[in-house]
PDB file of C-alpha atoms in Angstrom:
ATOM      1  CA  LEU G 264      41.122  11.391  33.601  1.00  0.00           C
ATOM      2  CA  SER G 265      38.266  13.609  32.473  1.00  0.00           C
ATOM      3  CA  ALA G 266      37.765  11.563  29.277  1.00  0.00           C
ATOM      4  CA  THR G 267      37.606   8.362  31.319  1.00  0.00           C
ATOM      5  CA  ARG G 268      34.998   9.874  33.623  1.00  0.00           C
ATOM      6  CA  GLU G 269      32.884  11.020  30.652  1.00  0.00           C
ATOM      7  CA  SER G 270      33.047   7.602  29.008  1.00  0.00           C
ATOM      8  CA  SER G 271      32.111   5.876  32.261  1.00  0.00           C
ATOM      9  CA  VAL G 272      29.038   8.129  32.546  1.00  0.00           C
ATOM     10  CA  ALA G 273      28.027   7.202  28.986  1.00  0.00           C
ATOM     11  CA  TRP G 274      28.460   3.517  29.739  1.00  0.00           C
ATOM     12  CA  ARG G 275      26.567   3.848  32.989  1.00  0.00           C
ATOM     13  CA  ASP G 276      23.574   5.151  31.052  1.00  0.00           C
ATOM     14  CA  TRP G 277      23.599   2.119  28.769  1.00  0.00           C
ATOM     15  CA  LEU G 278      24.109  -0.308  31.651  1.00  0.00           C
ATOM     16  CA  VAL G 279      21.040   1.169  33.353  1.00  0.00           C
ATOM     17  CA  LEU G 280      18.850   0.430  30.310  1.00  0.00           C
ATOM     18  CA  PRO G 281      17.707  -3.085  31.370  1.00  0.00           C
ATOM     19  CA  TYR G 282      16.643  -1.721  34.764  1.00  0.00           C
ATOM     20  CA  THR G 283      14.696   1.280  33.446  1.00  0.00           C
ATOM     21  CA  ARG G 284      10.939   0.818  33.783  1.00  0.00           C
ATOM     22  CA  GLU G 285       9.930   2.816  30.694  1.00  0.00           C
ATOM     23  CA  PRO G 286      13.015   3.278  28.520  1.00  0.00           C
ATOM     24  CA  ARG G 287      10.828   4.584  25.688  1.00  0.00           C
ATOM     25  CA  SER G 288       9.879   7.623  27.784  1.00  0.00           C
ATOM     26  CA  ASP G 289      13.340   8.119  29.320  1.00  0.00           C
ATOM     27  CA  PRO G 290      15.044  11.067  27.569  1.00  0.00           C
ATOM     28  CA  ARG G 291      18.364   9.191  27.485  1.00  0.00           C
ATOM     29  CA  PHE G 292      16.884   6.372  25.379  1.00  0.00           C
ATOM     30  CA  ALA G 293      13.842   7.927  23.677  1.00  0.00           C
ATOM     31  CA  ALA G 294      15.696   8.384  20.362  1.00  0.00           C
ATOM     32  CA  CYS G 295      16.478   4.657  20.253  1.00  0.00           C
ATOM     33  CA  PHE G 296      12.764   3.843  20.141  1.00  0.00           C
ATOM     34  CA  ASP G 297      12.017   6.181  17.261  1.00  0.00           C
ATOM     35  CA  ASP G 298      11.003   4.507  13.952  1.00  0.00           C
ATOM     36  CA  GLU G 299      13.445   6.653  11.997  1.00  0.00           C
ATOM     37  CA  TRP G 300      16.302   5.568  14.275  1.00  0.00           C
ATOM     38  CA  ALA G 301      15.330   1.898  13.894  1.00  0.00           C
ATOM     39  CA  ASN G 302      15.259   2.230  10.086  1.00  0.00           C
ATOM     40  CA  LEU G 303      18.637   3.978  10.115  1.00  0.00           C
ATOM     41  CA  LEU G 304      20.078   1.256  12.361  1.00  0.00           C
ATOM     42  CA  GLU G 305      18.772  -1.471  10.046  1.00  0.00           C
ATOM     43  CA  THR G 306      20.174   0.238   6.943  1.00  0.00           C
ATOM     44  CA  THR G 307      23.534   0.810   8.607  1.00  0.00           C
ATOM     45  CA  LEU G 308      23.730  -2.789   9.794  1.00  0.00           C
ATOM     46  CA  ARG G 309      22.804  -4.137   6.351  1.00  0.00           C
ATOM     47  CA  ASN G 310      25.453  -1.967   4.693  1.00  0.00           C
ATOM     48  CA  TYR G 311      28.081  -3.011   7.232  1.00  0.00           C
ATOM     49  CA  LEU G 312      27.308  -6.710   6.804  1.00  0.00           C
ATOM     50  CA  ASP G 313      27.260  -6.352   3.022  1.00  0.00           C
ATOM     51  CA  ILE G 314      30.731  -4.807   3.040  1.00  0.00           C
ATOM     52  CA  ALA G 315      32.034  -7.309   5.597  1.00  0.00           C
ATOM     53  CA  PHE G 316      30.762 -10.366   3.710  1.00  0.00           C
ATOM     54  CA  ARG G 317      32.158  -9.096   0.419  1.00  0.00           C
ATOM     55  CA  GLN G 318      35.607  -9.017   2.002  1.00  0.00           C
ATOM     56  CA  VAL G 319      35.415 -12.583   3.349  1.00  0.00           C
ATOM     57  CA  ARG G 320      36.685 -15.356   1.120  1.00  0.00           C
ATOM     58  CA  LEU G 321      34.189 -18.059   0.291  1.00  0.00           C
ATOM     59  CA  PRO G 322      34.928 -21.337   2.121  1.00  0.00           C
ATOM     60  CA  LEU G 323      36.322 -23.927  -0.275  1.00  0.00           C
ATOM     61  CA  LEU G 324      33.578 -26.461   0.399  1.00  0.00           C
ATOM     62  CA  LEU G 325      30.905 -23.876  -0.303  1.00  0.00           C
ATOM     63  CA  ALA G 326      32.731 -22.741  -3.434  1.00  0.00           C
ATOM     64  CA  PHE G 327      32.884 -26.370  -4.589  1.00  0.00           C
ATOM     65  CA  ASN G 328      29.138 -26.760  -4.142  1.00  0.00           C
ATOM     66  CA  ILE G 329      28.449 -23.523  -6.006  1.00  0.00           C
ATOM     67  CA  GLN G 330      30.684 -24.654  -8.869  1.00  0.00           C
ATOM     68  CA  ARG G 331      28.852 -27.984  -8.968  1.00  0.00           C
ATOM     69  CA  LEU G 332      25.468 -26.246  -9.104  1.00  0.00           C
ATOM     70  CA  GLU G 333      26.672 -23.879 -11.827  1.00  0.00           C
ATOM     71  CA  GLN G 334      27.984 -26.848 -13.826  1.00  0.00           C
ATOM     72  CA  ARG G 335      24.608 -28.583 -13.545  1.00  0.00           C
ATOM     73  CA  GLN G 336      22.884 -25.429 -14.736  1.00  0.00           C
ATOM     74  CA  ARG G 337      25.238 -25.150 -17.720  1.00  0.00           C
ATOM     75  CA  GLN G 338      24.622 -28.817 -18.602  1.00  0.00           C
ATOM     76  CA  THR G 339      20.866 -28.281 -18.458  1.00  0.00           C
ATOM     77  CA  GLU G 340      21.186 -25.212 -20.669  1.00  0.00           C
ATOM     78  CA  MET G 341      23.342 -27.168 -23.120  1.00  0.00           C
ATOM     79  CA  ARG G 342      20.754 -29.979 -23.317  1.00  0.00           C
ATOM     80  CA  ALA G 343      18.004 -27.434 -23.967  1.00  0.00           C
ATOM     81  CA  LEU G 344      20.081 -25.727 -26.661  1.00  0.00           C
ATOM     82  CA  ARG G 345      20.923 -29.071 -28.298  1.00  0.00           C
ATOM     83  CA  ALA G 346      17.224 -29.964 -28.371  1.00  0.00           C
ATOM     84  CA  ARG G 347      16.466 -26.593 -29.945  1.00  0.00           C
ATOM     85  CA  ILE G 348      19.192 -27.129 -32.553  1.00  0.00           C
ATOM     86  CA  GLU G 349      17.792 -30.559 -33.388  1.00  0.00           C
ATOM     87  CA  ALA G 350      14.292 -29.105 -33.736  1.00  0.00           C
ATOM     88  CA  LEU G 351      15.550 -26.345 -36.021  1.00  0.00           C
ATOM     89  CA  GLU G 352      17.571 -28.821 -38.090  1.00  0.00           C
ATOM     90  CA  PHE G 353      14.461 -30.977 -38.433  1.00  0.00           C
ATOM     91  CA  ARG G 354      12.472 -27.962 -39.620  1.00  0.00           C
ATOM     92  CA  LEU G 355      15.202 -27.191 -42.147  1.00  0.00           C
ATOM     93  CA  THR G 356      15.219 -30.726 -43.504  1.00  0.00           C
ATOM     94  CA  MET G 357      11.430 -30.674 -43.747  1.00  0.00           C
ATOM     95  CA  ALA G 358      11.602 -27.368 -45.600  1.00  0.00           C
ATOM     96  CA  ASP G 359      14.107 -28.849 -48.088  1.00  0.00           C
ATOM     97  CA  LEU G 360      11.977 -31.898 -48.934  1.00  0.00           C
ATOM     98  CA  PRO G 361      10.104 -31.703 -52.215  1.00  0.00           C
ATOM     99  CA  ARG G 362       6.409 -31.375 -51.568  1.00  0.00           C
ATOM    100  CA  PRO G 363       3.891 -33.007 -53.774  1.00  0.00           C
ATOM    101  CA  SER G 364       1.576 -30.526 -55.347  1.00  0.00           C
ATOM    102  CA  LEU G 365      -1.997 -30.986 -54.259  1.00  0.00           C
ATOM    103  CA  GLY G 366      -3.315 -30.143 -57.696  1.00  0.00           C
ATOM    104  CA  SER G 367      -1.633 -33.082 -59.446  1.00  0.00           C
ATOM    105  CA  LYS G 368      -2.952 -35.537 -56.884  1.00  0.00           C
ATOM    106  CA  TYR G 369      -6.553 -34.590 -57.498  1.00  0.00           C
ATOM    107  CA  ASN G 370      -6.315 -34.019 -61.244  1.00  0.00           C
ATOM    108  CA  ASN G 371      -5.550 -37.680 -62.066  1.00  0.00           C
TER     109      ASN G 371
END
């Protein structure tokens, strides 16, 4: 019974919060308006959500869309690599061609 009474007192304090004129100056709530407390709350919430979302399976429709986008990206990369290969092959064929010597052209 004592634990119930203590928890009801704690809840009563929080239920009074909307009706408190200056909660920032009230000793019961002053810590909640501190910048350090707000930063700690934000960090804790971000960590909690990060862990929670890592545990949730990706919806199938969203996974399908991600796979489609990844496939498009791979296709674009493949096209770019093929173009690079063609350019390098062209440079190789140009390097293999016999070049006329400039001296013989002007000596005649």
